[in-house]
């Protein structure tokens, strides 16, 4: 059975209740919670109206992958695994399509640059797990405008240059850790990090 926009209210209500039990979120008042829940429903409706989910062939949904980090250019084993949870992997004739969902207040115009490291990491995970190259990488933006919309940025498979940059950054971090140097990457995550005091 394929979900339709008519199924959205019941689906969101059930998912919201379950999520609030497992991962409670505190709102200022009932009105704020209702507004947030309605926004979720609007985004889901927009997604179902824009994306032909009946034609999609998922092979992995919110799946955790763990593979060894081995530089494809040099064969060097970095000695640690790469662990990641990929939102969606679709089956395609040319190879898997890696899909990552983002919510945003406005449409991003530099998705490839902004998410290059994350997409390269996902591509590495998928290549190692499935034994074949991805055919494309999608950033699907759920844009929280007054009238919600879905914007899909389709990017080509990763190249040797992408992996060279990715492994260069990973190697730099590992080398710094060995020397007791903790380079920070300031972001909204810092407020929740119990180790933020160690950053240089």
JSON list of C-alpha atoms in Angstrom, two decimals:
[
{"chain": "A", "resi": 1, "resn": "UNK", "atom": "CA", "xyz": [0.00, 0.00, 0.00]},
{"chain": "A", "resi": 2, "resn": "UNK", "atom": "CA", "xyz": [1.34, 3.41, -0.99]},
{"chain": "A", "resi": 3, "resn": "UNK", "atom": "CA", "xyz": [0.78, 6.34, 1.37]},
{"chain": "A", "resi": 4, "resn": "UNK", "atom": "CA", "xyz": [-1.26, 9.28, 0.08]},
{"chain": "A", "resi": 5, "resn": "UNK", "atom": "CA", "xyz": [-1.90, 12.78, 1.38]},
{"chain": "A", "resi": 6, "resn": "UNK", "atom": "CA", "xyz": [-5.11, 11.47, 2.96]},
{"chain": "A", "resi": 7, "resn": "UNK", "atom": "CA", "xyz": [-3.03, 9.24, 5.24]},
{"chain": "A", "resi": 8, "resn": "UNK", "atom": "CA", "xyz": [-0.86, 12.09, 6.51]},
{"chain": "A", "resi": 9, "resn": "UNK", "atom": "CA", "xyz": [-2.85, 13.27, 9.58]},
{"chain": "A", "resi": 10, "resn": "UNK", "atom": "CA", "xyz": [-3.11, 9.79, 11.11]},
{"chain": "A", "resi": 11, "resn": "UNK", "atom": "CA", "xyz": [0.49, 8.92, 10.16]},
{"chain": "A", "resi": 12, "resn": "UNK", "atom": "CA", "xyz": [1.93, 12.10, 11.67]},
{"chain": "A", "resi": 13, "resn": "UNK", "atom": "CA", "xyz": [-0.16, 11.78, 14.82]},
{"chain": "A", "resi": 14, "resn": "UNK", "atom": "CA", "xyz": [1.00, 8.20, 15.40]},
{"chain": "A", "resi": 15, "resn": "UNK", "atom": "CA", "xyz": [4.65, 8.98, 14.61]},
{"chain": "A", "resi": 16, "resn": "UNK", "atom": "CA", "xyz": [4.55, 12.12, 16.76]},
{"chain": "A", "resi": 17, "resn": "UNK", "atom": "CA", "xyz": [3.14, 10.28, 19.77]},
{"chain": "A", "resi": 18, "resn": "UNK", "atom": "CA", "xyz": [5.68, 7.48, 19.46]},
{"chain": "A", "resi": 19, "resn": "UNK", "atom": "CA", "xyz": [8.60, 9.88, 19.07]},
{"chain": "A", "resi": 20, "resn": "UNK", "atom": "CA", "xyz": [7.53, 12.02, 22.04]},
{"chain": "A", "resi": 21, "resn": "UNK", "atom": "CA", "xyz": [7.54, 8.89, 24.20]},
{"chain": "A", "resi": 22, "resn": "UNK", "atom": "CA", "xyz": [10.97, 7.69, 23.09]},
{"chain": "A", "resi": 23, "resn": "UNK", "atom": "CA", "xyz": [12.65, 11.10, 22.61]},
{"chain": "A", "resi": 24, "resn": "UNK", "atom": "CA", "xyz": [10.61, 13.72, 24.52]},
{"chain": "A", "resi": 25, "resn": "UNK", "atom": "CA", "xyz": [10.83, 17.29, 23.32]},
{"chain": "A", "resi": 26, "resn": "UNK", "atom": "CA", "xyz": [9.81, 20.21, 25.55]},
{"chain": "A", "resi": 27, "resn": "UNK", "atom": "CA", "xyz": [7.64, 22.96, 24.07]},
{"chain": "A", "resi": 28, "resn": "UNK", "atom": "CA", "xyz": [6.74, 26.29, 25.64]},
{"chain": "A", "resi": 29, "resn": "UNK", "atom": "CA", "xyz": [3.05, 25.58, 25.34]},
{"chain": "A", "resi": 30, "resn": "UNK", "atom": "CA", "xyz": [0.45, 23.50, 23.53]},
{"chain": "A", "resi": 31, "resn": "UNK", "atom": "CA", "xyz": [0.20, 26.07, 20.74]},
{"chain": "A", "resi": 32, "resn": "UNK", "atom": "CA", "xyz": [3.91, 25.76, 19.93]},
{"chain": "A", "resi": 33, "resn": "UNK", "atom": "CA", "xyz": [3.70, 21.97, 19.83]},
{"chain": "A", "resi": 34, "resn": "UNK", "atom": "CA", "xyz": [0.60, 22.06, 17.61]},
{"chain": "A", "resi": 35, "resn": "UNK", "atom": "CA", "xyz": [2.35, 24.46, 15.22]},
{"chain": "A", "resi": 36, "resn": "UNK", "atom": "CA", "xyz": [5.39, 22.17, 14.99]},
{"chain": "A", "resi": 37, "resn": "UNK", "atom": "CA", "xyz": [3.25, 19.08, 14.43]},
{"chain": "A", "resi": 38, "resn": "UNK", "atom": "CA", "xyz": [1.24, 20.84, 11.71]},
{"chain": "A", "resi": 39, "resn": "UNK", "atom": "CA", "xyz": [4.45, 21.91, 10.02]},
{"chain": "A", "resi": 40, "resn": "UNK", "atom": "CA", "xyz": [5.58, 18.29, 9.93]},
{"chain": "A", "resi": 41, "resn": "UNK", "atom": "CA", "xyz": [2.27, 17.27, 8.36]},
{"chain": "A", "resi": 42, "resn": "UNK", "atom": "CA", "xyz": [2.56, 20.04, 5.75]},
{"chain": "A", "resi": 43, "resn": "UNK", "atom": "CA", "xyz": [6.08, 18.92, 4.82]},
{"chain": "A", "resi": 44, "resn": "UNK", "atom": "CA", "xyz": [4.98, 15.29, 4.49]},
{"chain": "A", "resi": 45, "resn": "UNK", "atom": "CA", "xyz": [2.05, 16.32, 2.27]},
{"chain": "A", "resi": 46, "resn": "UNK", "atom": "CA", "xyz": [4.40, 18.36, 0.11]},
{"chain": "A", "resi": 47, "resn": "UNK", "atom": "CA", "xyz": [6.78, 15.41, -0.16]},
{"chain": "A", "resi": 48, "resn": "UNK", "atom": "CA", "xyz": [4.03, 13.01, -1.21]},
{"chain": "A", "resi": 49, "resn": "UNK", "atom": "CA", "xyz": [2.73, 15.46, -3.81]},
{"chain": "A", "resi": 50, "resn": "UNK", "atom": "CA", "xyz": [6.20, 16.12, -5.29]},
{"chain": "A", "resi": 51, "resn": "UNK", "atom": "CA", "xyz": [7.90, 12.71, -5.12]},
{"chain": "A", "resi": 52, "resn": "UNK", "atom": "CA", "xyz": [6.55, 9.62, -6.88]},
{"chain": "A", "resi": 53, "resn": "UNK", "atom": "CA", "xyz": [7.23, 7.22, -4.03]},
{"chain": "A", "resi": 54, "resn": "UNK", "atom": "CA", "xyz": [5.38, 4.41, -5.82]},
{"chain": "A", "resi": 55, "resn": "UNK", "atom": "CA", "xyz": [8.16, 4.38, -8.43]},
{"chain": "A", "resi": 56, "resn": "UNK", "atom": "CA", "xyz": [10.97, 4.30, -5.86]},
{"chain": "A", "resi": 57, "resn": "UNK", "atom": "CA", "xyz": [12.72, 1.04, -4.99]},
{"chain": "A", "resi": 58, "resn": "UNK", "atom": "CA", "xyz": [14.30, 1.39, -1.55]},
{"chain": "A", "resi": 59, "resn": "UNK", "atom": "CA", "xyz": [17.10, -1.00, -0.66]},
{"chain": "A", "resi": 60, "resn": "UNK", "atom": "CA", "xyz": [18.00, 0.68, 2.65]},
{"chain": "A", "resi": 61, "resn": "UNK", "atom": "CA", "xyz": [16.09, 3.09, 4.88]},
{"chain": "A", "resi": 62, "resn": "UNK", "atom": "CA", "xyz": [17.73, 4.76, 7.90]},
{"chain": "A", "resi": 63, "resn": "UNK", "atom": "CA", "xyz": [20.32, 2.01, 7.81]},
{"chain": "A", "resi": 64, "resn": "UNK", "atom": "CA", "xyz": [23.52, 1.97, 9.85]},
{"chain": "A", "resi": 65, "resn": "UNK", "atom": "CA", "xyz": [26.65, 1.03, 7.94]},
{"chain": "A", "resi": 66, "resn": "UNK", "atom": "CA", "xyz": [30.09, 0.32, 9.38]},
{"chain": "A", "resi": 67, "resn": "UNK", "atom": "CA", "xyz": [33.11, -0.29, 7.16]},
{"chain": "A", "resi": 68, "resn": "UNK", "atom": "CA", "xyz": [36.89, -0.05, 7.56]},
{"chain": "A", "resi": 69, "resn": "UNK", "atom": "CA", "xyz": [38.48, 3.17, 6.34]},
{"chain": "A", "resi": 70, "resn": "UNK", "atom": "CA", "xyz": [40.95, 2.18, 3.64]},
{"chain": "A", "resi": 71, "resn": "UNK", "atom": "CA", "xyz": [42.21, 4.93, 1.33]},
{"chain": "A", "resi": 72, "resn": "UNK", "atom": "CA", "xyz": [41.20, 3.81, -2.19]},
{"chain": "A", "resi": 73, "resn": "UNK", "atom": "CA", "xyz": [44.12, 5.71, -3.75]},
{"chain": "A", "resi": 74, "resn": "UNK", "atom": "CA", "xyz": [46.89, 4.24, -1.60]},
{"chain": "A", "resi": 75, "resn": "UNK", "atom": "CA", "xyz": [45.40, 1.14, 0.01]},
{"chain": "A", "resi": 76, "resn": "UNK", "atom": "CA", "xyz": [46.35, 2.52, 3.43]},
{"chain": "A", "resi": 77, "resn": "UNK", "atom": "CA", "xyz": [44.21, 1.13, 6.26]},
{"chain": "A", "resi": 78, "resn": "UNK", "atom": "CA", "xyz": [43.58, 4.01, 8.66]},
{"chain": "A", "resi": 79, "resn": "UNK", "atom": "CA", "xyz": [42.85, 1.58, 11.48]},
{"chain": "A", "resi": 80, "resn": "UNK", "atom": "CA", "xyz": [39.36, 2.81, 12.34]},
{"chain": "A", "resi": 81, "resn": "UNK", "atom": "CA", "xyz": [35.89, 2.15, 10.97]},
{"chain": "A", "resi": 82, "resn": "UNK", "atom": "CA", "xyz": [33.61, 4.66, 9.32]},
{"chain": "A", "resi": 83, "resn": "UNK", "atom": "CA", "xyz": [30.13, 4.48, 10.84]},
{"chain": "A", "resi": 84, "resn": "UNK", "atom": "CA", "xyz": [27.13, 6.26, 9.40]},
{"chain": "A", "resi": 85, "resn": "UNK", "atom": "CA", "xyz": [23.36, 6.09, 9.13]},
{"chain": "A", "resi": 86, "resn": "UNK", "atom": "CA", "xyz": [22.18, 6.74, 5.59]},
{"chain": "A", "resi": 87, "resn": "UNK", "atom": "CA", "xyz": [18.66, 8.16, 5.23]},
{"chain": "A", "resi": 88, "resn": "UNK", "atom": "CA", "xyz": [17.70, 6.34, 2.04]},
{"chain": "A", "resi": 89, "resn": "UNK", "atom": "CA", "xyz": [19.33, 4.21, -0.66]},
{"chain": "A", "resi": 90, "resn": "UNK", "atom": "CA", "xyz": [17.32, 3.60, -3.81]},
{"chain": "A", "resi": 91, "resn": "UNK", "atom": "CA", "xyz": [17.87, 0.89, -6.38]},
{"chain": "A", "resi": 92, "resn": "UNK", "atom": "CA", "xyz": [18.63, 2.21, -9.86]},
{"chain": "A", "resi": 93, "resn": "UNK", "atom": "CA", "xyz": [19.76, 0.56, -13.08]},
{"chain": "A", "resi": 94, "resn": "UNK", "atom": "CA", "xyz": [23.04, 2.47, -12.97]},
{"chain": "A", "resi": 95, "resn": "UNK", "atom": "CA", "xyz": [23.73, 1.70, -9.31]},
{"chain": "A", "resi": 96, "resn": "UNK", "atom": "CA", "xyz": [22.45, 2.79, -5.90]},
{"chain": "A", "resi": 97, "resn": "UNK", "atom": "CA", "xyz": [21.17, 6.33, -5.43]},
{"chain": "A", "resi": 98, "resn": "UNK", "atom": "CA", "xyz": [22.17, 7.77, -2.05]},
{"chain": "A", "resi": 99, "resn": "UNK", "atom": "CA", "xyz": [19.54, 10.14, -0.66]},
{"chain": "A", "resi": 100, "resn": "UNK", "atom": "CA", "xyz": [19.93, 12.49, 2.28]},
{"chain": "A", "resi": 101, "resn": "UNK", "atom": "CA", "xyz": [17.06, 14.57, 3.67]},
{"chain": "A", "resi": 102, "resn": "UNK", "atom": "CA", "xyz": [17.54, 18.11, 4.93]},
{"chain": "A", "resi": 103, "resn": "UNK", "atom": "CA", "xyz": [15.05, 20.56, 6.37]},
{"chain": "A", "resi": 104, "resn": "UNK", "atom": "CA", "xyz": [15.69, 24.21, 5.71]},
{"chain": "A", "resi": 105, "resn": "UNK", "atom": "CA", "xyz": [14.03, 27.61, 6.10]},
{"chain": "A", "resi": 106, "resn": "UNK", "atom": "CA", "xyz": [15.01, 28.52, 2.53]},
{"chain": "A", "resi": 107, "resn": "UNK", "atom": "CA", "xyz": [16.38, 26.80, -0.55]},
{"chain": "A", "resi": 108, "resn": "UNK", "atom": "CA", "xyz": [20.13, 26.20, -0.40]},
{"chain": "A", "resi": 109, "resn": "UNK", "atom": "CA", "xyz": [22.10, 27.09, -3.52]},
{"chain": "A", "resi": 110, "resn": "UNK", "atom": "CA", "xyz": [25.40, 25.46, -2.56]},
{"chain": "A", "resi": 111, "resn": "UNK", "atom": "CA", "xyz": [24.31, 21.99, -1.44]},
{"chain": "A", "resi": 112, "resn": "UNK", "atom": "CA", "xyz": [27.24, 20.19, -3.05]},
{"chain": "A", "resi": 113, "resn": "UNK", "atom": "CA", "xyz": [29.89, 22.32, -1.35]},
{"chain": "A", "resi": 114, "resn": "UNK", "atom": "CA", "xyz": [28.03, 22.49, 1.96]},
{"chain": "A", "resi": 115, "resn": "UNK", "atom": "CA", "xyz": [27.54, 18.73, 2.22]},
{"chain": "A", "resi": 116, "resn": "UNK", "atom": "CA", "xyz": [30.57, 17.44, 0.27]},
{"chain": "A", "resi": 117, "resn": "UNK", "atom": "CA", "xyz": [32.23, 15.58, 3.16]},
{"chain": "A", "resi": 118, "resn": "UNK", "atom": "CA", "xyz": [28.99, 13.97, 4.31]},
{"chain": "A", "resi": 119, "resn": "UNK", "atom": "CA", "xyz": [28.05, 12.85, 0.80]},
{"chain": "A", "resi": 120, "resn": "UNK", "atom": "CA", "xyz": [31.54, 11.48, 0.16]},
{"chain": "A", "resi": 121, "resn": "UNK", "atom": "CA", "xyz": [31.39, 9.54, 3.42]},
{"chain": "A", "resi": 122, "resn": "UNK", "atom": "CA", "xyz": [28.00, 8.10, 2.43]},
{"chain": "A", "resi": 123, "resn": "UNK", "atom": "CA", "xyz": [29.31, 7.17, -1.01]},
{"chain": "A", "resi": 124, "resn": "UNK", "atom": "CA", "xyz": [32.27, 5.38, 0.57]},
{"chain": "A", "resi": 125, "resn": "UNK", "atom": "CA", "xyz": [29.95, 3.46, 2.91]},
{"chain": "A", "resi": 126, "resn": "UNK", "atom": "CA", "xyz": [27.66, 2.41, 0.08]},
{"chain": "A", "resi": 127, "resn": "UNK", "atom": "CA", "xyz": [30.49, 1.38, -2.24]},
{"chain": "A", "resi": 128, "resn": "UNK", "atom": "CA", "xyz": [32.03, -0.79, 0.46]},
{"chain": "A", "resi": 129, "resn": "UNK", "atom": "CA", "xyz": [28.70, -2.26, 1.60]},
{"chain": "A", "resi": 130, "resn": "UNK", "atom": "CA", "xyz": [27.22, -2.99, -1.84]},
{"chain": "A", "resi": 131, "resn": "UNK", "atom": "CA", "xyz": [30.38, -3.54, -3.86]},
{"chain": "A", "resi": 132, "resn": "UNK", "atom": "CA", "xyz": [29.39, -1.05, -6.57]},
{"chain": "A", "resi": 133, "resn": "UNK", "atom": "CA", "xyz": [29.58, 2.67, -7.18]},
{"chain": "A", "resi": 134, "resn": "UNK", "atom": "CA", "xyz": [26.61, 4.90, -6.56]},
{"chain": "A", "resi": 135, "resn": "UNK", "atom": "CA", "xyz": [24.89, 6.26, -9.67]},
{"chain": "A", "resi": 136, "resn": "UNK", "atom": "CA", "xyz": [23.94, 9.55, -8.02]},
{"chain": "A", "resi": 137, "resn": "UNK", "atom": "CA", "xyz": [23.63, 11.36, -4.72]},
{"chain": "A", "resi": 138, "resn": "UNK", "atom": "CA", "xyz": [20.48, 13.32, -3.88]},
{"chain": "A", "resi": 139, "resn": "UNK", "atom": "CA", "xyz": [19.99, 16.06, -1.35]},
{"chain": "A", "resi": 140, "resn": "UNK", "atom": "CA", "xyz": [16.25, 16.37, -0.83]},
{"chain": "A", "resi": 141, "resn": "UNK", "atom": "CA", "xyz": [15.46, 19.66, 0.88]},
{"chain": "A", "resi": 142, "resn": "UNK", "atom": "CA", "xyz": [12.19, 19.92, 2.77]},
{"chain": "A", "resi": 143, "resn": "UNK", "atom": "CA", "xyz": [11.82, 23.68, 2.73]},
{"chain": "A", "resi": 144, "resn": "UNK", "atom": "CA", "xyz": [9.77, 25.14, 5.60]},
{"chain": "A", "resi": 145, "resn": "UNK", "atom": "CA", "xyz": [8.33, 28.12, 3.73]},
{"chain": "A", "resi": 146, "resn": "UNK", "atom": "CA", "xyz": [4.71, 29.27, 4.17]},
{"chain": "A", "resi": 147, "resn": "UNK", "atom": "CA", "xyz": [3.83, 26.87, 1.37]},
{"chain": "A", "resi": 148, "resn": "UNK", "atom": "CA", "xyz": [6.23, 23.96, 1.97]},
{"chain": "A", "resi": 149, "resn": "UNK", "atom": "CA", "xyz": [8.13, 22.65, -1.01]},
{"chain": "A", "resi": 150, "resn": "UNK", "atom": "CA", "xyz": [10.58, 19.90, -1.84]},
{"chain": "A", "resi": 151, "resn": "UNK", "atom": "CA", "xyz": [13.75, 20.72, -3.75]},
{"chain": "A", "resi": 152, "resn": "UNK", "atom": "CA", "xyz": [15.93, 17.90, -5.04]},
{"chain": "A", "resi": 153, "resn": "UNK", "atom": "CA", "xyz": [19.61, 18.50, -5.77]},
{"chain": "A", "resi": 154, "resn": "UNK", "atom": "CA", "xyz": [20.95, 15.56, -7.79]},
{"chain": "A", "resi": 155, "resn": "UNK", "atom": "CA", "xyz": [24.72, 15.26, -7.76]},
{"chain": "A", "resi": 156, "resn": "UNK", "atom": "CA", "xyz": [26.96, 12.95, -9.79]},
{"chain": "A", "resi": 157, "resn": "UNK", "atom": "CA", "xyz": [28.95, 10.05, -8.29]},
{"chain": "A", "resi": 158, "resn": "UNK", "atom": "CA", "xyz": [31.99, 10.91, -6.20]},
{"chain": "A", "resi": 159, "resn": "UNK", "atom": "CA", "xyz": [35.34, 11.19, -7.98]},
{"chain": "A", "resi": 160, "resn": "UNK", "atom": "CA", "xyz": [38.92, 10.43, -6.98]},
{"chain": "A", "resi": 161, "resn": "UNK", "atom": "CA", "xyz": [39.30, 14.09, -5.99]},
{"chain": "A", "resi": 162, "resn": "UNK", "atom": "CA", "xyz": [36.37, 13.85, -3.56]},
{"chain": "A", "resi": 163, "resn": "UNK", "atom": "CA", "xyz": [37.88, 10.81, -1.86]},
{"chain": "A", "resi": 164, "resn": "UNK", "atom": "CA", "xyz": [41.35, 12.40, -1.80]},
{"chain": "A", "resi": 165, "resn": "UNK", "atom": "CA", "xyz": [39.94, 15.42, 0.06]},
{"chain": "A", "resi": 166, "resn": "UNK", "atom": "CA", "xyz": [37.88, 13.24, 2.39]},
{"chain": "A", "resi": 167, "resn": "UNK", "atom": "CA", "xyz": [40.75, 10.94, 3.35]},
{"chain": "A", "resi": 168, "resn": "UNK", "atom": "CA", "xyz": [43.09, 13.90, 3.66]},
{"chain": "A", "resi": 169, "resn": "UNK", "atom": "CA", "xyz": [40.81, 15.47, 6.26]},
{"chain": "A", "resi": 170, "resn": "UNK", "atom": "CA", "xyz": [40.33, 12.19, 8.13]},
{"chain": "A", "resi": 171, "resn": "UNK", "atom": "CA", "xyz": [44.09, 11.56, 8.16]},
{"chain": "A", "resi": 172, "resn": "UNK", "atom": "CA", "xyz": [44.75, 15.10, 9.42]},
{"chain": "A", "resi": 173, "resn": "UNK", "atom": "CA", "xyz": [42.32, 14.63, 12.30]},
{"chain": "A", "resi": 174, "resn": "UNK", "atom": "CA", "xyz": [43.80, 11.27, 13.24]},
{"chain": "A", "resi": 175, "resn": "UNK", "atom": "CA", "xyz": [47.34, 12.68, 13.16]},
{"chain": "A", "resi": 176, "resn": "UNK", "atom": "CA", "xyz": [46.28, 15.59, 15.37]},
{"chain": "A", "resi": 177, "resn": "UNK", "atom": "CA", "xyz": [44.56, 13.25, 17.83]},
{"chain": "A", "resi": 178, "resn": "UNK", "atom": "CA", "xyz": [47.77, 11.24, 18.10]},
{"chain": "A", "resi": 179, "resn": "UNK", "atom": "CA", "xyz": [49.57, 14.49, 18.99]},
{"chain": "A", "resi": 180, "resn": "UNK", "atom": "CA", "xyz": [46.89, 15.52, 21.49]},
{"chain": "A", "resi": 181, "resn": "UNK", "atom": "CA", "xyz": [45.66, 18.36, 19.29]},
{"chain": "A", "resi": 182, "resn": "UNK", "atom": "CA", "xyz": [41.87, 18.66, 19.16]},
{"chain": "A", "resi": 183, "resn": "UNK", "atom": "CA", "xyz": [40.84, 20.93, 16.31]},
{"chain": "A", "resi": 184, "resn": "UNK", "atom": "CA", "xyz": [37.36, 22.28, 16.79]},
{"chain": "A", "resi": 185, "resn": "UNK", "atom": "CA", "xyz": [34.73, 22.61, 14.11]},
{"chain": "A", "resi": 186, "resn": "UNK", "atom": "CA", "xyz": [32.32, 25.11, 15.68]},
{"chain": "A", "resi": 187, "resn": "UNK", "atom": "CA", "xyz": [28.67, 24.39, 14.98]},
{"chain": "A", "resi": 188, "resn": "UNK", "atom": "CA", "xyz": [25.33, 24.15, 16.76]},
{"chain": "A", "resi": 189, "resn": "UNK", "atom": "CA", "xyz": [26.47, 20.73, 18.03]},
{"chain": "A", "resi": 190, "resn": "UNK", "atom": "CA", "xyz": [29.00, 22.39, 20.37]},
{"chain": "A", "resi": 191, "resn": "UNK", "atom": "CA", "xyz": [26.28, 23.32, 22.85]},
{"chain": "A", "resi": 192, "resn": "UNK", "atom": "CA", "xyz": [25.55, 19.62, 23.42]},
{"chain": "A", "resi": 193, "resn": "UNK", "atom": "CA", "xyz": [29.14, 18.31, 23.35]},
{"chain": "A", "resi": 194, "resn": "UNK", "atom": "CA", "xyz": [30.57, 17.12, 26.66]},
{"chain": "A", "resi": 195, "resn": "UNK", "atom": "CA", "xyz": [34.10, 17.34, 25.23]},
{"chain": "A", "resi": 196, "resn": "UNK", "atom": "CA", "xyz": [33.96, 20.88, 23.85]},
{"chain": "A", "resi": 197, "resn": "UNK", "atom": "CA", "xyz": [36.45, 22.11, 26.46]},
{"chain": "A", "resi": 198, "resn": "UNK", "atom": "CA", "xyz": [39.22, 20.04, 24.84]},
{"chain": "A", "resi": 199, "resn": "UNK", "atom": "CA", "xyz": [39.06, 21.84, 21.49]},
{"chain": "A", "resi": 200, "resn": "UNK", "atom": "CA", "xyz": [41.95, 24.10, 20.47]}
]
